[in-house]
mmCIF file of C-alpha atoms in Angstrom:
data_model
loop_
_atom_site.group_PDB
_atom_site.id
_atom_site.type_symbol
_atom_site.label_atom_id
_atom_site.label_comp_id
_atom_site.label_asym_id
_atom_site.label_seq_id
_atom_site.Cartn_x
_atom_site.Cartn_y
_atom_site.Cartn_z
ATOM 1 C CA UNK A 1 -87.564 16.534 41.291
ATOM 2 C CA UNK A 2 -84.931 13.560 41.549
ATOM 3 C CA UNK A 3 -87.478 11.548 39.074
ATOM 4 C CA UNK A 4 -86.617 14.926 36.672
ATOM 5 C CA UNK A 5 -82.929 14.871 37.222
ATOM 6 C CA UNK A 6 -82.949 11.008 36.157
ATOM 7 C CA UNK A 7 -84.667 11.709 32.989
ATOM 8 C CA UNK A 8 -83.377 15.058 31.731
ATOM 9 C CA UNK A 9 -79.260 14.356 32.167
ATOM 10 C CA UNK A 10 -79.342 12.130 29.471
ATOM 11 C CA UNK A 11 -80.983 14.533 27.229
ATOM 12 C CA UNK A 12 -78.341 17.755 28.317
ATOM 13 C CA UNK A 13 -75.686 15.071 27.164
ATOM 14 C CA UNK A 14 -76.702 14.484 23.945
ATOM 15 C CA UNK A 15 -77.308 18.027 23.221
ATOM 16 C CA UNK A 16 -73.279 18.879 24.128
ATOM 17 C CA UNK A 17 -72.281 18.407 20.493
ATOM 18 C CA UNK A 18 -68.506 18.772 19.417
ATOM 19 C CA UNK A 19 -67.843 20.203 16.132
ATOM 20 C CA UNK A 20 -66.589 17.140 15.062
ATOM 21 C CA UNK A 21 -70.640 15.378 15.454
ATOM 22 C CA UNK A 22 -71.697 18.652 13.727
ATOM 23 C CA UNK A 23 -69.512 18.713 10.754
ATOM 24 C CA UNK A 24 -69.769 14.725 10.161
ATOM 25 C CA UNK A 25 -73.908 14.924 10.838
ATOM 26 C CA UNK A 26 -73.978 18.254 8.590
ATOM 27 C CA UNK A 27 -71.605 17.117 5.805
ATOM 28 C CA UNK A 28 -73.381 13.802 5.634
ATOM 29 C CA UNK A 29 -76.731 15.254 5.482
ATOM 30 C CA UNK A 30 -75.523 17.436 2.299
ATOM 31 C CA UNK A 31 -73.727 14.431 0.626
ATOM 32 C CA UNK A 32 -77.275 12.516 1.004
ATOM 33 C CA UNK A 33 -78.785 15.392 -0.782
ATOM 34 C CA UNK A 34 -76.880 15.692 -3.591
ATOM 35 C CA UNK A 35 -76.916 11.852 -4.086
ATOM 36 C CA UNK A 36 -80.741 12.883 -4.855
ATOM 37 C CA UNK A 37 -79.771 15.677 -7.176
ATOM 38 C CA UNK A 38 -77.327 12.975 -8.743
ATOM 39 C CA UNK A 39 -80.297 10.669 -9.038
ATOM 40 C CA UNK A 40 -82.966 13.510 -10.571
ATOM 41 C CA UNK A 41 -80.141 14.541 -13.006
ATOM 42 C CA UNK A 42 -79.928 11.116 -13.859
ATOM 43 C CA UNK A 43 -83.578 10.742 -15.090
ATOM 44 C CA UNK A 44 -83.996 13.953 -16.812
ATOM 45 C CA UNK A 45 -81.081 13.263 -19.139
ATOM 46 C CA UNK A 46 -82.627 9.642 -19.754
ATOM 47 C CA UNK A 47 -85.467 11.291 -20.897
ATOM 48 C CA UNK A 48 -83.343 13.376 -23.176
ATOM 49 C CA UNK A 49 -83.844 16.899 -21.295
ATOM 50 C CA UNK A 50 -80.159 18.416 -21.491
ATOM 51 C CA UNK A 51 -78.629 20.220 -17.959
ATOM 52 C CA UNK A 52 -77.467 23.218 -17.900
ATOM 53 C CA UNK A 53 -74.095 22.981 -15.951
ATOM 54 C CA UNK A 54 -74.145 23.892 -12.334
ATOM 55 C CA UNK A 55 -70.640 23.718 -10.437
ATOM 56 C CA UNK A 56 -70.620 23.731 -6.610
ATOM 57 C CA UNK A 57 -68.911 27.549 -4.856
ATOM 58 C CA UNK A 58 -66.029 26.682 -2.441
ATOM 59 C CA UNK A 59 -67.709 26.210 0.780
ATOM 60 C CA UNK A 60 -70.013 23.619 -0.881
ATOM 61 C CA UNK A 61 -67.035 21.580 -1.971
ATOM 62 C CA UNK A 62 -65.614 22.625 1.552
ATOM 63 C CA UNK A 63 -68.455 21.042 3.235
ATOM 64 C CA UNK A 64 -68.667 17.741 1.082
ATOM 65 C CA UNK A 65 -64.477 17.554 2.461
ATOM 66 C CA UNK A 66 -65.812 17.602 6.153
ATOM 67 C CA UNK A 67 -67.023 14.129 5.500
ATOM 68 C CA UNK A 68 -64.576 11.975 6.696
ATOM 69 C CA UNK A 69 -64.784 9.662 3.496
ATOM 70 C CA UNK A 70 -61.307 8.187 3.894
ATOM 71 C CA UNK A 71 -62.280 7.106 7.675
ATOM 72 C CA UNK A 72 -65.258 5.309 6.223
ATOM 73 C CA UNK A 73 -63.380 3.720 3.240
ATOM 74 C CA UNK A 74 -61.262 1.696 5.865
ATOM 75 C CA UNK A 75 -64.357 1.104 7.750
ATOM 76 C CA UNK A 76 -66.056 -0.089 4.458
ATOM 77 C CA UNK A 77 -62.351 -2.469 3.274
ATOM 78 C CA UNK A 78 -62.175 -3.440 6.702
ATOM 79 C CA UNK A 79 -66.149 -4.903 6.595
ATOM 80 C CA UNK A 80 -64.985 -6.449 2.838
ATOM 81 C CA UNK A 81 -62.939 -8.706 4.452
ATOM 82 C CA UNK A 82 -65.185 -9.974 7.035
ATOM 83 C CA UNK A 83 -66.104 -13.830 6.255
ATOM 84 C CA UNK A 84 -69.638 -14.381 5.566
ATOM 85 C CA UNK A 85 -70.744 -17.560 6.620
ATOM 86 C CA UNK A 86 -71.732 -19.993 3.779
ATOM 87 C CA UNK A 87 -75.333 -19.419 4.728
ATOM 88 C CA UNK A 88 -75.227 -15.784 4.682
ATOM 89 C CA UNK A 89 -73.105 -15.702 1.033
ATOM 90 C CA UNK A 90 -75.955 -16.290 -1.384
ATOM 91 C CA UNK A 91 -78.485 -13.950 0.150
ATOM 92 C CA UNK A 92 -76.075 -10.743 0.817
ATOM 93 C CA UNK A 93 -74.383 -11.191 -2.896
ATOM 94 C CA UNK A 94 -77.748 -11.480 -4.509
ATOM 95 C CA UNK A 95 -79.229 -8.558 -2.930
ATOM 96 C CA UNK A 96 -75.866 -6.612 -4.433
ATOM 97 C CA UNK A 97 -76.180 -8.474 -8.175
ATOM 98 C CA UNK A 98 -80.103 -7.347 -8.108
ATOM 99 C CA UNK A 99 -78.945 -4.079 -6.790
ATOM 100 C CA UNK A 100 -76.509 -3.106 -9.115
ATOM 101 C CA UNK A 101 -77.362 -5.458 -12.090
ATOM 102 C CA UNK A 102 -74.514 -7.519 -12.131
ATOM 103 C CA UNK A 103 -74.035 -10.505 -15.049
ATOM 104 C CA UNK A 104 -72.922 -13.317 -13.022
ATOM 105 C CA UNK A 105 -72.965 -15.589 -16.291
ATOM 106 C CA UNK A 106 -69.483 -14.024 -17.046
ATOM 107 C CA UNK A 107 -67.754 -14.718 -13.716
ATOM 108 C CA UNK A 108 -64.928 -17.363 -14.067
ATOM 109 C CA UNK A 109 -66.770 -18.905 -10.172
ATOM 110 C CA UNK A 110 -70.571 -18.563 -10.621
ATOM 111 C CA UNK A 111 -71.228 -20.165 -7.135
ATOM 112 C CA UNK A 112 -71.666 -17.886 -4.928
ATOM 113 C CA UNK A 113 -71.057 -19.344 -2.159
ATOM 114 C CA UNK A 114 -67.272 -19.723 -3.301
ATOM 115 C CA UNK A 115 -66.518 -15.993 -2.344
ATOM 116 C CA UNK A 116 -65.660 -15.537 1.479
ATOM 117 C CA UNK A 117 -66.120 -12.408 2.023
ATOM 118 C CA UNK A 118 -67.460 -8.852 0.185
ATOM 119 C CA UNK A 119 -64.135 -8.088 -1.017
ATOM 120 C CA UNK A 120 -63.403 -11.302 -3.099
ATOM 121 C CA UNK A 121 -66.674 -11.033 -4.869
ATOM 122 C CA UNK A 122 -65.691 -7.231 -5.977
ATOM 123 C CA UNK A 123 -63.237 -8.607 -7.229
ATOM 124 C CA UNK A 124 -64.021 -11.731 -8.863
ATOM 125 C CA UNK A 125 -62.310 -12.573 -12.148
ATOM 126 C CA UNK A 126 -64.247 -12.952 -15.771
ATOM 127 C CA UNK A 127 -64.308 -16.151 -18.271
ATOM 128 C CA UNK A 128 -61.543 -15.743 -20.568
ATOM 129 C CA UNK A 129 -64.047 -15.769 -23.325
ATOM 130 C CA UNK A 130 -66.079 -13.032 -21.627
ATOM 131 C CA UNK A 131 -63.706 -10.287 -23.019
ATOM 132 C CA UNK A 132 -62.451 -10.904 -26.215
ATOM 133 C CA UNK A 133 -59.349 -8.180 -26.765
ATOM 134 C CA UNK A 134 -60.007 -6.293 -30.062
ATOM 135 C CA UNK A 135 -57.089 -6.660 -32.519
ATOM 136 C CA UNK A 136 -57.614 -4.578 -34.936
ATOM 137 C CA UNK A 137 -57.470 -0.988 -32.929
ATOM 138 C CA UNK A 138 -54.516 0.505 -31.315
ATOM 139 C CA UNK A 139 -55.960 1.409 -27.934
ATOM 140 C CA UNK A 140 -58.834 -0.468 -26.125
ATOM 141 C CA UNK A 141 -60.652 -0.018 -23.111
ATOM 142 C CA UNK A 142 -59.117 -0.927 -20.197
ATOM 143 C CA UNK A 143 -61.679 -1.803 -18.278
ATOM 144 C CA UNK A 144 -65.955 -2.155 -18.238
ATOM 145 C CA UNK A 145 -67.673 1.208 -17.353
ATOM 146 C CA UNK A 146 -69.104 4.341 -18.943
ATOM 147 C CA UNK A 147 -67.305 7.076 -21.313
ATOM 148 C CA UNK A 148 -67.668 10.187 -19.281
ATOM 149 C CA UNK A 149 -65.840 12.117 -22.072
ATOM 150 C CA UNK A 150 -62.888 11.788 -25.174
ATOM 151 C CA UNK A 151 -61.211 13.812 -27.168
ATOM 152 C CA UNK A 152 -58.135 16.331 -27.273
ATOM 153 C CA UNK A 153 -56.957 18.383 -24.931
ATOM 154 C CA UNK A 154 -57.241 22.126 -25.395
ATOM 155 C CA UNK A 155 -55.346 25.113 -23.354
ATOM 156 C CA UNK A 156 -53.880 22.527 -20.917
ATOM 157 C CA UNK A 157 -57.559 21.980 -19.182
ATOM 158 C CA UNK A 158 -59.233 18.194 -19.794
ATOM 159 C CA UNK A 159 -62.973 18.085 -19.308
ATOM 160 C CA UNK A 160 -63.821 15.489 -16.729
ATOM 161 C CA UNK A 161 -67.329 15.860 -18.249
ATOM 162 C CA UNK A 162 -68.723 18.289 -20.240
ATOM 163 C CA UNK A 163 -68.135 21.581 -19.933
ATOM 164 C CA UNK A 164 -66.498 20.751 -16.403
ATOM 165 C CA UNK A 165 -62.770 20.618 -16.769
ATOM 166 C CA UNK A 166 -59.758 19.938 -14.422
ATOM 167 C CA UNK A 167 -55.984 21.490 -15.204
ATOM 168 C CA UNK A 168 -53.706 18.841 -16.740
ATOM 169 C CA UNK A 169 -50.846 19.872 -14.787
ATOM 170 C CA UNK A 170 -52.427 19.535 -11.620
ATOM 171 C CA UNK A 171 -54.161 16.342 -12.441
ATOM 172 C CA UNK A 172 -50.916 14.901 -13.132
ATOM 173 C CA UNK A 173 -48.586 16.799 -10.950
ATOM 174 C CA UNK A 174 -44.861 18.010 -12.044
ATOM 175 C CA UNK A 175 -43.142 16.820 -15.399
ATOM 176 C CA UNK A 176 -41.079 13.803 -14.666
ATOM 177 C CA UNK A 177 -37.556 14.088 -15.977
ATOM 178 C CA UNK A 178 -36.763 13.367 -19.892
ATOM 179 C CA UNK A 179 -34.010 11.032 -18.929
ATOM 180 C CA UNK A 180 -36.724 8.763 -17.165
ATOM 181 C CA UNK A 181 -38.758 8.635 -20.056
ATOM 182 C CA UNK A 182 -36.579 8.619 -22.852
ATOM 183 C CA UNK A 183 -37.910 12.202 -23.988
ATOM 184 C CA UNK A 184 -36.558 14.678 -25.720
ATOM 185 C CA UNK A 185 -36.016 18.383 -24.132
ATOM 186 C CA UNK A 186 -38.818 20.476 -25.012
ATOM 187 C CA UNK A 187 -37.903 24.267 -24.649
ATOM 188 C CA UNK A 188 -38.578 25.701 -21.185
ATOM 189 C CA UNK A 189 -41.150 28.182 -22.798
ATOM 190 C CA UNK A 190 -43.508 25.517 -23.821
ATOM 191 C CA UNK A 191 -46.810 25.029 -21.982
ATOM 192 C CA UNK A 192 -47.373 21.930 -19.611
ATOM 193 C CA UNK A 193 -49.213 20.412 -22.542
ATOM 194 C CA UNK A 194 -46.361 21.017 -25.372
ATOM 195 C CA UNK A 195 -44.055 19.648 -22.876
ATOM 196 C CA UNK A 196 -45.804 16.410 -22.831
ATOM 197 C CA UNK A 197 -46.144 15.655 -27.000
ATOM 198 C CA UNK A 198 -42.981 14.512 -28.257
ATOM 199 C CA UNK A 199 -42.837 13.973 -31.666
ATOM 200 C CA UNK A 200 -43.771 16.886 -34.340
ATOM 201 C CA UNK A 201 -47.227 16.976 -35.566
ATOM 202 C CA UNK A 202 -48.673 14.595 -32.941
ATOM 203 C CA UNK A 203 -51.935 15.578 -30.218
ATOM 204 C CA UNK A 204 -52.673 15.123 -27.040
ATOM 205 C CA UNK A 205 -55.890 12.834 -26.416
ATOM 206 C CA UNK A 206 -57.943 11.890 -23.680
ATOM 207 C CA UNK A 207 -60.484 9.418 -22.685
ATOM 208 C CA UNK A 208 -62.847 9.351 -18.893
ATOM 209 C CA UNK A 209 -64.219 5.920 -18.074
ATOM 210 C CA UNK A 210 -66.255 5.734 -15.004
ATOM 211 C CA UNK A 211 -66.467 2.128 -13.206
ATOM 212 C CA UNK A 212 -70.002 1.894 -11.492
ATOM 213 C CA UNK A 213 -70.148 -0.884 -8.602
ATOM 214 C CA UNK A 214 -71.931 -3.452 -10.705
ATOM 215 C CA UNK A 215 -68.932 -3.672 -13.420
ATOM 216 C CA UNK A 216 -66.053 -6.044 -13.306
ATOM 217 C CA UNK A 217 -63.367 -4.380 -11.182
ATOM 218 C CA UNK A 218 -60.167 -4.821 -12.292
ATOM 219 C CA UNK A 219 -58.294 -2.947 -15.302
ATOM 220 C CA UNK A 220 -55.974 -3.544 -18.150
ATOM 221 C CA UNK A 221 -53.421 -2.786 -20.272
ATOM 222 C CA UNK A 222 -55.428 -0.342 -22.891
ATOM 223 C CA UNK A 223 -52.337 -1.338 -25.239
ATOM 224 C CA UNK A 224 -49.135 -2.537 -25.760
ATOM 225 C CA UNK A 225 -46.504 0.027 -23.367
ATOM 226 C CA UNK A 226 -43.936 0.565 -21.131
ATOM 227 C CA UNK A 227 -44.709 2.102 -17.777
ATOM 228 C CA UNK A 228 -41.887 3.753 -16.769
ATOM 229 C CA UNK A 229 -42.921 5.712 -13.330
ATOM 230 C CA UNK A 230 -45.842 5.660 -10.758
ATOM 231 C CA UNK A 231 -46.821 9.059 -8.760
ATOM 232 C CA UNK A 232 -49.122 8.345 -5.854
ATOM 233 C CA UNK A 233 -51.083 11.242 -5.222
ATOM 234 C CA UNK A 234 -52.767 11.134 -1.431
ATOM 235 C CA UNK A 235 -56.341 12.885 -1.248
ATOM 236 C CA UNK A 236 -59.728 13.376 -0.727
ATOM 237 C CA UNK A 237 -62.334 9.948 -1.511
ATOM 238 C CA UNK A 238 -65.348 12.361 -2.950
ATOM 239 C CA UNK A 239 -67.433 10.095 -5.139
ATOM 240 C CA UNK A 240 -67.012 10.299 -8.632
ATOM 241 C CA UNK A 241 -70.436 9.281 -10.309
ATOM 242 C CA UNK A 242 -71.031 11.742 -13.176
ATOM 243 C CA UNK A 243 -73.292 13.413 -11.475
ATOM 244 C CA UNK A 244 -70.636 14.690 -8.480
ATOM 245 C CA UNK A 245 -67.882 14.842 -11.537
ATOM 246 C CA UNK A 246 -70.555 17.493 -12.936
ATOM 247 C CA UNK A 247 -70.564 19.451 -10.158
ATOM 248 C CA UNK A 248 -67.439 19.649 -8.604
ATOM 249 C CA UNK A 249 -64.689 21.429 -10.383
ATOM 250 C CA UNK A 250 -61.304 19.690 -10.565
ATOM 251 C CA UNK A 251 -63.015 16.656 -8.769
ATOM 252 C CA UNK A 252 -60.219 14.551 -10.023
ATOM 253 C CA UNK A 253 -57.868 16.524 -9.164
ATOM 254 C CA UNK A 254 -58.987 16.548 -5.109
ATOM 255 C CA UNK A 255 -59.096 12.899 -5.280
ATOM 256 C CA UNK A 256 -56.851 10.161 -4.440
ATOM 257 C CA UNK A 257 -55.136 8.575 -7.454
ATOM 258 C CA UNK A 258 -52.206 6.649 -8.932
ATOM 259 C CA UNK A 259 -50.669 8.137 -12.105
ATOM 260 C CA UNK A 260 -48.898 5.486 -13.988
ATOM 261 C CA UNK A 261 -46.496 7.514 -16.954
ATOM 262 C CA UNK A 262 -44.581 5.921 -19.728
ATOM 263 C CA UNK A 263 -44.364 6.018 -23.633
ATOM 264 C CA UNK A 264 -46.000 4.039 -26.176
ATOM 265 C CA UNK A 265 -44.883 3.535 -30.344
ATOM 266 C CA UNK A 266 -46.512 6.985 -30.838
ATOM 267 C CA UNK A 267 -45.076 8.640 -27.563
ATOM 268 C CA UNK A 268 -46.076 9.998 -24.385
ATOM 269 C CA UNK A 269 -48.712 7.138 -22.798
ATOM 270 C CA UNK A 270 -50.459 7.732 -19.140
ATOM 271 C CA UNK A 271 -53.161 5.798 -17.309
ATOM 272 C CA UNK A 272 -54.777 7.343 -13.968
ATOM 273 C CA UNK A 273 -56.636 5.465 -11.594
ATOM 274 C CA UNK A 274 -58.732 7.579 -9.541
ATOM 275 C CA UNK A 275 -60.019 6.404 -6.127
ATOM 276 C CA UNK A 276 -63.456 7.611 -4.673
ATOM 277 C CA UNK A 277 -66.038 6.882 -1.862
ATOM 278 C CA UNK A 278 -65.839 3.210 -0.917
ATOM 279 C CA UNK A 279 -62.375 3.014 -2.825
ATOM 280 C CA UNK A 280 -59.540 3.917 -0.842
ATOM 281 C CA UNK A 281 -57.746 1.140 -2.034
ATOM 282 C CA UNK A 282 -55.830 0.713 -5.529
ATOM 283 C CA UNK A 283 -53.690 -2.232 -6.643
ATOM 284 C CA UNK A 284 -51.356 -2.320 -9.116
ATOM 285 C CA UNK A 285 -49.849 -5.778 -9.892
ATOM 286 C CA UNK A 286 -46.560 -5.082 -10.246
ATOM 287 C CA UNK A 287 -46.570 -2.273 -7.809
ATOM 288 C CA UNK A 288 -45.915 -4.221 -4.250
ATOM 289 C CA UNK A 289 -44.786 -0.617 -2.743
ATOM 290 C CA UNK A 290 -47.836 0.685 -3.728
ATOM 291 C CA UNK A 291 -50.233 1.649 -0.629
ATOM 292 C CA UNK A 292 -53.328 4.060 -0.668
ATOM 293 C CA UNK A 293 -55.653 5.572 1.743
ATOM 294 C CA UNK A 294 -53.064 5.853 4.287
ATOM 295 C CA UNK A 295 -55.068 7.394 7.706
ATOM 296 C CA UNK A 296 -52.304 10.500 7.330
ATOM 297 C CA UNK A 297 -51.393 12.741 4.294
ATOM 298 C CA UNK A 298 -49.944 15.777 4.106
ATOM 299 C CA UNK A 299 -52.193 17.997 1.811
ATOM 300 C CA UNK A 300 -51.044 18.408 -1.703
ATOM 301 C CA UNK A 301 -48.362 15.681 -1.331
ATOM 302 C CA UNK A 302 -47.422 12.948 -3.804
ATOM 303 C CA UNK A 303 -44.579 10.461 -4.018
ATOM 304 C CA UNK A 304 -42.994 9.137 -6.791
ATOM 305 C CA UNK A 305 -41.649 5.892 -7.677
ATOM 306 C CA UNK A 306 -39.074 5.033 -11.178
ATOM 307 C CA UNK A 307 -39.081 1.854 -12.804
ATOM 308 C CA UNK A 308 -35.866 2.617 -14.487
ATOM 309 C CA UNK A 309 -33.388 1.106 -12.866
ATOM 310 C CA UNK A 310 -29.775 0.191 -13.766
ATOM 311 C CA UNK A 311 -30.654 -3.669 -13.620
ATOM 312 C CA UNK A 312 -34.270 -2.751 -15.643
ATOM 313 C CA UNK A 313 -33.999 0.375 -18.047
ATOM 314 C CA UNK A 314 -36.778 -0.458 -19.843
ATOM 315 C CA UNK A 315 -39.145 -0.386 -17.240
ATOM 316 C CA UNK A 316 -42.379 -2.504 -17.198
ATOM 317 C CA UNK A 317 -43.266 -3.635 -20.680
ATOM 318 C CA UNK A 318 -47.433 -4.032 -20.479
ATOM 319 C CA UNK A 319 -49.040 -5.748 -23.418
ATOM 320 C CA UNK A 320 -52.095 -5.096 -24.520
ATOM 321 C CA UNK A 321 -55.197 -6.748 -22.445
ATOM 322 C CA UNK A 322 -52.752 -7.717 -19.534
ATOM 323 C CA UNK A 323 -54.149 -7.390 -16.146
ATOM 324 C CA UNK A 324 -52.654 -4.203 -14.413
ATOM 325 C CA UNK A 325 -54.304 -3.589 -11.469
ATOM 326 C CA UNK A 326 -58.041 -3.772 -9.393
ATOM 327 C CA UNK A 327 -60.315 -1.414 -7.257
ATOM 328 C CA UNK A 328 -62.076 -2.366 -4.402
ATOM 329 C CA UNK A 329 -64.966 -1.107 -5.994
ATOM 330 C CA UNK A 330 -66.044 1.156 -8.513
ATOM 331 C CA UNK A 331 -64.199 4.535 -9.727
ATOM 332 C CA UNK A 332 -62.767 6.221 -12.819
ATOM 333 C CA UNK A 333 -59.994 5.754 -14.873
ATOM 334 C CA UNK A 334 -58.355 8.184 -16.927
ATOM 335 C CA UNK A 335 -55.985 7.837 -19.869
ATOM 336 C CA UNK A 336 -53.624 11.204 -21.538
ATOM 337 C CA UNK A 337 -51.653 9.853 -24.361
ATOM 338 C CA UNK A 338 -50.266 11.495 -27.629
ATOM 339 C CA UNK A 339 -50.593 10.060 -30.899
ATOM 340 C CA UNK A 340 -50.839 11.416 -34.683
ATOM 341 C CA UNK A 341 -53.662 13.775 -35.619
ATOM 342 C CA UNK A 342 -55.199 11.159 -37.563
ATOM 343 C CA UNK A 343 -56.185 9.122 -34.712
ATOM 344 C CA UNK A 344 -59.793 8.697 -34.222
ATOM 345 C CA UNK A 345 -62.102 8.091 -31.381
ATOM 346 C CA UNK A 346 -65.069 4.952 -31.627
ATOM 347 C CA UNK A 347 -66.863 6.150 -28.842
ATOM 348 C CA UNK A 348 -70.010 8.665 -27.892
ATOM 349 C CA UNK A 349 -69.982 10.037 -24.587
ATOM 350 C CA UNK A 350 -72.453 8.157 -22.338
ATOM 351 C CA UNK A 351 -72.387 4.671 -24.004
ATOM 352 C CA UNK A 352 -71.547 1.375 -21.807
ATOM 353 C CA UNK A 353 -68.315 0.055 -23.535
ATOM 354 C CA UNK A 354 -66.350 -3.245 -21.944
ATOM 355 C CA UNK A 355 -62.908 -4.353 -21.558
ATOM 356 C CA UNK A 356 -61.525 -4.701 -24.816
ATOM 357 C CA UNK A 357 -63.607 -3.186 -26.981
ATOM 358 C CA UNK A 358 -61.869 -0.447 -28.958
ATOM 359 C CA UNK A 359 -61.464 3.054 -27.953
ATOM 360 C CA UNK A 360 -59.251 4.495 -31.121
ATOM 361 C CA UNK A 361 -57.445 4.148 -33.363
ATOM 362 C CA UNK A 362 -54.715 5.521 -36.472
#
């Protein structure tokens, strides 16, 4: 009987669960299978099979929350910045390069053994030949990754991809004041979207790139600007692969993300970097106020920050092809500008594209 007590208390003790085990062991279990679902979606639309759209019901997008994905996005930055000793560099960096198919060639350091620690090799710098800037075009792409989806926005909704959209207004939170940005009243009637175009007879455009880990990490000016404010929205750190961004509704608009908002020669100008699984932490350059995945939020928050100041009214002039900021690893960034109704997209939805290849232009 005592031999039976010895070996069965362990056992009751494992089996006194708190909800806490439960939701993290059930929500992890469901993230793991829609990775799969990610991953067969994935190879029936390489072999050219179309999918019909299937977004996920509340409690499924619920249950994906329970996760606690900003917990293990610290975990993951803290592990980044662990040294690897010079032994262990080449064979834990080539495992991720095979992995993920990375081009080492076009790495400013090829050694590997040069990068300390994870984090410096995420975000390891390019030859300056490796990314010629395209002159020609008035907007280029601001970083390596994959077009997830372009073109104007209709009824105030953007499509994240498509037929999945996300409401512009939410995505970018509460119009910041005309005086900021140098913007003319528009009448109070006006939708969100009308509020935004400035000038008669111009658009509103948009353009999805999604950063997968294997790409360079850091973004850039996607032409020549002036950022005049930053809103920091706090949030969830779902992952934002196309396969997730297909089923989740508004997936942007849960997430973490940094909305940078100025004006450009044609207008209104935004860039949106959007953090996910893995990347709780965005950098912006000249941002040193800047800090995400804090380990508290209030839900729904955001904060803002001005550029404009009385010493600097013209904010932060960004040229285009200057470095504006880095990810820890992959995500998405978005763009919402205005320009004429001439201006064109160079881009099909799917297709690889690079920093500083051309994305439109007049």
């Amino acid at each position: 009987t005592d031999r039976k007590k010895l070996h069965t208390a362990p056992v009751r003790q494992a089996f006194r669960l708190r909800p806490f085990h439960v939701l993290v062991a059930t929500g992890g279990g469901y993230a793991g299978y829609r990775k799969y679902e990610d991953y067969r979606l994935e190879q029936l639309e390489k072999r050219g099979i179309e999918v019909p759209v299937k977004l996920a019901s509340e409690w499924e997008v619920a249950l994906y929350k329970s996760v606690p994905t900003r917990l293990l996005s610290r975990a993951w930055g803290r592990l980044n910045q662990v040294e690897l000793p010079t032994w262990l560099r080449k064979p834990v960096y080539s495992l991720y390069i095979w992995t993920f198919g990375v081009n080492m060639k076009e790495a400013a350091v090829e050694d590997l053994h040069h990068y300390r620690n994870l984090s410096e090799f995420f975000r390891r710098k390019l030859k300056p030949q490796a990314r010629p800037v395209c002159c020609l075009h008035s907007v280029i792409s601001p970083s390596d990754g994959k077009i997830l989806n372009f073109g104007q926005v209709k009824n105030c909704e953007v499509e994240q991809v498509k037929g999945v959209t996300y409401s512009l207004e939410s995505f970018l939170g509460p119009r910041i004041s005309t005086e900021e940005l140098h913007f003319s009243q528009a009448p109070p009637g006006n939708s969100f979207q009308q509020q935004l175009v400035t000038k008669e007879g111009n658009e509103l455009y948009h353009c999805v790139i999604y950063l997968a880990p294997g790409d360079y990490h850091c973004f850039h000016s996607p032409t020549d600007w002036r950022v005049s404010h930053r809103r920091h929205f706090p949030g969830s750190l779902m992952s934002v692969n196309p396969g997730v961004a297909r089923w989740i509704k508004e997936l942007f608009c849960h997430n973490e993300r940094v909305v940078l908002t100025g004006d450009w020669k044609h207008g209104f100008f935004s860039l949106t970097a959007v953090g996910a699984t893995n990347v709780g932490s965005i950098r912006i350059y000249f941002d040193q106020d800047l800090h995400t995945n804090s380990p508290s939020y209030s839900k729904g928050s955001y904060n803002d920050f001005s550029f404009i100041s009385n010493n600097n009214k013209e904010g932060i002039p960004m040229r285009k092809g200057e470095h504006l900021g880095e990810f820890n690893l992959g995500s998405t960034i978005v763009l919402i500008f205005e320009a004429p109704k001439d201006f064109k997209f160079h881009l099909k939805a799917g297709q690889k594209i690079r920093f500083g290849e051309a994305l439109g232009s007049l």
